[in-house]
PDB file of C-alpha atoms in Angstrom:
ATOM      1  CA  UNK A1003       8.599 105.002  -5.076  1.00  0.00           C
ATOM      2  CA  UNK A1004       6.528 106.822  -2.490  1.00  0.00           C
ATOM      3  CA  UNK A1005       3.182 108.362  -3.515  1.00  0.00           C
ATOM      4  CA  UNK A1006       4.349 111.895  -2.653  1.00  0.00           C
ATOM      5  CA  UNK A1007       7.372 111.445  -4.923  1.00  0.00           C
ATOM      6  CA  UNK A1008       5.135 110.284  -7.743  1.00  0.00           C
ATOM      7  CA  UNK A1009       2.836 113.283  -7.244  1.00  0.00           C
ATOM      8  CA  UNK A1010       5.824 115.634  -7.254  1.00  0.00           C
ATOM      9  CA  UNK A1011       7.003 114.120 -10.530  1.00  0.00           C
ATOM     10  CA  UNK A1012       3.570 114.525 -12.137  1.00  0.00           C
ATOM     11  CA  UNK A1013       3.391 118.170 -11.049  1.00  0.00           C
ATOM     12  CA  UNK A1014       6.885 118.896 -12.333  1.00  0.00           C
ATOM     13  CA  UNK A1015       6.135 117.126 -15.617  1.00  0.00           C
ATOM     14  CA  UNK A1016       3.159 119.424 -16.224  1.00  0.00           C
ATOM     15  CA  UNK A1017       5.255 122.424 -15.181  1.00  0.00           C
ATOM     16  CA  UNK A1018       8.227 121.631 -17.429  1.00  0.00           C
ATOM     17  CA  UNK A1019       6.144 120.181 -20.295  1.00  0.00           C
ATOM     18  CA  UNK A1020       2.913 122.177 -20.160  1.00  0.00           C
ATOM     19  CA  UNK A1021      -0.078 120.988 -22.107  1.00  0.00           C
ATOM     20  CA  UNK A1022      -2.203 123.531 -23.979  1.00  0.00           C
ATOM     21  CA  UNK A1023       0.103 126.455 -23.202  1.00  0.00           C
ATOM     22  CA  UNK A1024      -0.212 129.239 -25.733  1.00  0.00           C
ATOM     23  CA  UNK A1025      -2.807 131.482 -27.292  1.00  0.00           C
ATOM     24  CA  UNK A1026      -5.706 130.639 -29.566  1.00  0.00           C
ATOM     25  CA  UNK A1027      -5.886 132.312 -32.933  1.00  0.00           C
ATOM     26  CA  UNK A1028      -9.650 131.886 -33.192  1.00  0.00           C
ATOM     27  CA  UNK A1029     -12.175 134.010 -31.367  1.00  0.00           C
ATOM     28  CA  UNK A1030     -12.541 132.735 -27.847  1.00  0.00           C
ATOM     29  CA  UNK A1031     -13.608 133.689 -24.349  1.00  0.00           C
ATOM     30  CA  UNK A1032     -10.622 135.144 -22.484  1.00  0.00           C
ATOM     31  CA  UNK A1033     -10.318 135.430 -18.723  1.00  0.00           C
ATOM     32  CA  UNK A1034      -7.426 137.003 -16.843  1.00  0.00           C
ATOM     33  CA  UNK A1035      -6.959 136.295 -13.143  1.00  0.00           C
ATOM     34  CA  UNK A1036      -4.136 136.826 -10.718  1.00  0.00           C
ATOM     35  CA  UNK A1037      -3.272 135.818  -7.191  1.00  0.00           C
ATOM     36  CA  UNK A1038      -2.035 139.011  -5.537  1.00  0.00           C
ATOM     37  CA  UNK A1039      -0.616 137.153  -2.530  1.00  0.00           C
ATOM     38  CA  UNK A1040       2.031 135.375  -4.595  1.00  0.00           C
ATOM     39  CA  UNK A1041       2.006 137.036  -8.008  1.00  0.00           C
ATOM     40  CA  UNK A1042       0.666 134.093 -10.028  1.00  0.00           C
ATOM     41  CA  UNK A1043      -1.317 135.190 -13.068  1.00  0.00           C
ATOM     42  CA  UNK A1044      -3.161 133.353 -15.791  1.00  0.00           C
ATOM     43  CA  UNK A1045      -4.836 134.221 -19.036  1.00  0.00           C
ATOM     44  CA  UNK A1046      -7.233 131.425 -19.950  1.00  0.00           C
ATOM     45  CA  UNK A1047      -8.818 131.151 -23.372  1.00  0.00           C
ATOM     46  CA  UNK A1048     -11.812 128.914 -23.911  1.00  0.00           C
ATOM     47  CA  UNK A1049     -13.457 127.891 -27.138  1.00  0.00           C
ATOM     48  CA  UNK A1050     -17.082 127.378 -26.169  1.00  0.00           C
ATOM     49  CA  UNK A1051     -19.506 126.018 -28.735  1.00  0.00           C
ATOM     50  CA  UNK A1052     -23.047 124.701 -28.294  1.00  0.00           C
ATOM     51  CA  UNK A1053     -22.616 124.210 -24.544  1.00  0.00           C
ATOM     52  CA  UNK A1054     -19.286 122.360 -24.863  1.00  0.00           C
ATOM     53  CA  UNK A1055     -15.699 123.355 -24.049  1.00  0.00           C
ATOM     54  CA  UNK A1056     -14.130 122.483 -27.389  1.00  0.00           C
ATOM     55  CA  UNK A1057     -10.682 123.894 -26.616  1.00  0.00           C
ATOM     56  CA  UNK A1058      -8.779 125.454 -23.714  1.00  0.00           C
ATOM     57  CA  UNK A1059      -5.399 127.170 -23.701  1.00  0.00           C
ATOM     58  CA  UNK A1060      -3.530 129.342 -21.226  1.00  0.00           C
ATOM     59  CA  UNK A1061      -0.599 131.636 -20.768  1.00  0.00           C
ATOM     60  CA  UNK A1062       0.732 133.105 -17.572  1.00  0.00           C
ATOM     61  CA  UNK A1063       3.416 133.117 -14.972  1.00  0.00           C
ATOM     62  CA  UNK A1064       3.552 131.531 -11.594  1.00  0.00           C
ATOM     63  CA  UNK A1065       4.722 128.738  -9.393  1.00  0.00           C
ATOM     64  CA  UNK A1066       4.822 125.094 -10.377  1.00  0.00           C
ATOM     65  CA  UNK A1067       1.510 124.475  -8.597  1.00  0.00           C
ATOM     66  CA  UNK A1068      -0.489 127.133 -10.475  1.00  0.00           C
ATOM     67  CA  UNK A1069       0.993 126.403 -13.887  1.00  0.00           C
ATOM     68  CA  UNK A1070       0.721 122.614 -13.476  1.00  0.00           C
ATOM     69  CA  UNK A1071      -2.867 122.965 -12.343  1.00  0.00           C
ATOM     70  CA  UNK A1072      -3.651 125.064 -15.442  1.00  0.00           C
ATOM     71  CA  UNK A1073      -2.056 122.416 -17.656  1.00  0.00           C
ATOM     72  CA  UNK A1074      -4.053 119.631 -15.996  1.00  0.00           C
ATOM     73  CA  UNK A1075      -7.295 121.597 -16.080  1.00  0.00           C
ATOM     74  CA  UNK A1076      -7.063 122.439 -19.788  1.00  0.00           C
ATOM     75  CA  UNK A1077      -6.508 118.765 -20.592  1.00  0.00           C
ATOM     76  CA  UNK A1078      -9.381 117.658 -18.384  1.00  0.00           C
ATOM     77  CA  UNK A1079     -12.123 119.978 -19.641  1.00  0.00           C
ATOM     78  CA  UNK A1080     -11.760 119.645 -23.402  1.00  0.00           C
ATOM     79  CA  UNK A1081     -14.875 118.043 -24.790  1.00  0.00           C
ATOM     80  CA  UNK A1082     -16.924 118.466 -21.617  1.00  0.00           C
ATOM     81  CA  UNK A1083     -20.338 120.072 -21.517  1.00  0.00           C
ATOM     82  CA  UNK A1084     -20.463 123.280 -19.464  1.00  0.00           C
ATOM     83  CA  UNK A1085     -22.216 121.488 -16.592  1.00  0.00           C
ATOM     84  CA  UNK A1086     -19.627 118.703 -16.587  1.00  0.00           C
ATOM     85  CA  UNK A1087     -16.726 121.173 -16.585  1.00  0.00           C
ATOM     86  CA  UNK A1088     -18.302 123.154 -13.737  1.00  0.00           C
ATOM     87  CA  UNK A1089     -18.929 119.938 -11.782  1.00  0.00           C
ATOM     88  CA  UNK A1090     -15.277 118.952 -12.271  1.00  0.00           C
ATOM     89  CA  UNK A1091     -14.198 122.395 -11.026  1.00  0.00           C
ATOM     90  CA  UNK A1092     -16.413 121.909  -7.974  1.00  0.00           C
ATOM     91  CA  UNK A1093     -14.879 118.484  -7.284  1.00  0.00           C
ATOM     92  CA  UNK A1094     -11.409 120.021  -7.570  1.00  0.00           C
ATOM     93  CA  UNK A1095     -12.404 122.783  -5.151  1.00  0.00           C
ATOM     94  CA  UNK A1096     -13.625 120.122  -2.689  1.00  0.00           C
ATOM     95  CA  UNK A1097     -10.293 118.307  -3.040  1.00  0.00           C
ATOM     96  CA  UNK A1098      -8.484 121.530  -2.154  1.00  0.00           C
ATOM     97  CA  UNK A1099     -10.697 121.878   0.937  1.00  0.00           C
ATOM     98  CA  UNK A1100      -9.611 118.432   2.119  1.00  0.00           C
ATOM     99  CA  UNK A1101     -12.473 116.287   0.807  1.00  0.00           C
ATOM    100  CA  UNK A1102     -11.667 112.758  -0.269  1.00  0.00           C
ATOM    101  CA  UNK A1103     -12.228 113.152  -4.008  1.00  0.00           C
ATOM    102  CA  UNK A1104     -11.006 110.609  -6.520  1.00  0.00           C
ATOM    103  CA  UNK A1105     -10.265 111.379 -10.139  1.00  0.00           C
ATOM    104  CA  UNK A1106      -9.834 107.887 -11.558  1.00  0.00           C
ATOM    105  CA  UNK A1107     -10.274 109.140 -15.093  1.00  0.00           C
ATOM    106  CA  UNK A1108      -7.930 112.085 -14.493  1.00  0.00           C
ATOM    107  CA  UNK A1109      -5.147 110.702 -12.333  1.00  0.00           C
ATOM    108  CA  UNK A1110      -2.827 113.678 -12.823  1.00  0.00           C
ATOM    109  CA  UNK A1111      -5.270 115.940 -10.970  1.00  0.00           C
ATOM    110  CA  UNK A1112      -4.925 113.757  -7.878  1.00  0.00           C
ATOM    111  CA  UNK A1113      -1.253 114.764  -7.785  1.00  0.00           C
ATOM    112  CA  UNK A1114      -2.433 118.148  -6.476  1.00  0.00           C
ATOM    113  CA  UNK A1115      -4.233 116.577  -3.500  1.00  0.00           C
ATOM    114  CA  UNK A1116      -1.334 117.320  -1.142  1.00  0.00           C
ATOM    115  CA  UNK A1117      -1.698 121.057  -1.756  1.00  0.00           C
ATOM    116  CA  UNK A1118      -4.573 121.212   0.732  1.00  0.00           C
ATOM    117  CA  UNK A1119      -2.021 120.712   3.520  1.00  0.00           C
ATOM    118  CA  UNK A1120      -0.565 124.123   2.637  1.00  0.00           C
ATOM    119  CA  UNK A1121      -3.359 126.719   2.849  1.00  0.00           C
ATOM    120  CA  UNK A1122      -1.271 129.444   1.209  1.00  0.00           C
ATOM    121  CA  UNK A1123      -0.878 127.269  -1.915  1.00  0.00           C
ATOM    122  CA  UNK A1124      -4.574 126.456  -2.386  1.00  0.00           C
ATOM    123  CA  UNK A1125      -5.118 129.751  -4.236  1.00  0.00           C
ATOM    124  CA  UNK A1126      -2.265 128.789  -6.559  1.00  0.00           C
ATOM    125  CA  UNK A1127      -3.885 125.465  -7.407  1.00  0.00           C
ATOM    126  CA  UNK A1128      -7.395 126.885  -7.889  1.00  0.00           C
ATOM    127  CA  UNK A1129      -6.475 129.946  -9.991  1.00  0.00           C
ATOM    128  CA  UNK A1130      -7.015 128.284 -13.396  1.00  0.00           C
ATOM    129  CA  UNK A1131     -10.159 126.521 -12.188  1.00  0.00           C
ATOM    130  CA  UNK A1132     -11.633 129.831 -11.029  1.00  0.00           C
ATOM    131  CA  UNK A1133     -10.881 131.280 -14.465  1.00  0.00           C
ATOM    132  CA  UNK A1134     -12.676 128.302 -16.027  1.00  0.00           C
ATOM    133  CA  UNK A1135     -15.768 128.980 -13.908  1.00  0.00           C
ATOM    134  CA  UNK A1136     -15.786 132.665 -14.842  1.00  0.00           C
ATOM    135  CA  UNK A1137     -15.410 131.882 -18.525  1.00  0.00           C
ATOM    136  CA  UNK A1138     -18.252 129.379 -18.633  1.00  0.00           C
ATOM    137  CA  UNK A1139     -20.533 131.478 -16.443  1.00  0.00           C
ATOM    138  CA  UNK A1140     -20.011 134.461 -18.756  1.00  0.00           C
ATOM    139  CA  UNK A1141     -21.687 132.427 -21.515  1.00  0.00           C
ATOM    140  CA  UNK A1142     -24.797 131.405 -19.599  1.00  0.00           C
TER     141      UNK A1142
END
C-alpha cells in the first residue's frame, strides 16, 4: 500500500468515525469558527482546568479534511498542559506550511501532511487548531 493511500484511509476513518464529536454537558470554553471560503464551520468545546486541557469535543460541518483534523486534534490535546497544546498547534501549523514535522506519538496527524500541497485546503485543516488556540488564549 502506498503512503498516500494509507493517509487517505486515516483521514476517511476520522471523517466517518469521528472521535470526540458532540457537545459537552459541563461548563466549558466554547469557540465557534468558520472558513468563509469553503463553508466549513466548527464549534469547539474545551474543558480547561488548572492549566490542562482535560477534555475537548466538537461539532460542525465541513469537508473531510476539516472534520478529520478536528477529530485528530481533540484526541491529541486531551491531558496536555496549555503550553504543550499550543506547541502542538504550532507544530501542526508548521507542517501545513511545508515544514518537515514528525508526529511519532500522534501518527494520525501526519496523514494531513499532504494538505500543504493544496493551499486552498490548508485553512480547512487548520480550522480546529485555530479554535484550540483561541480557546486556550482566552483563559490566560
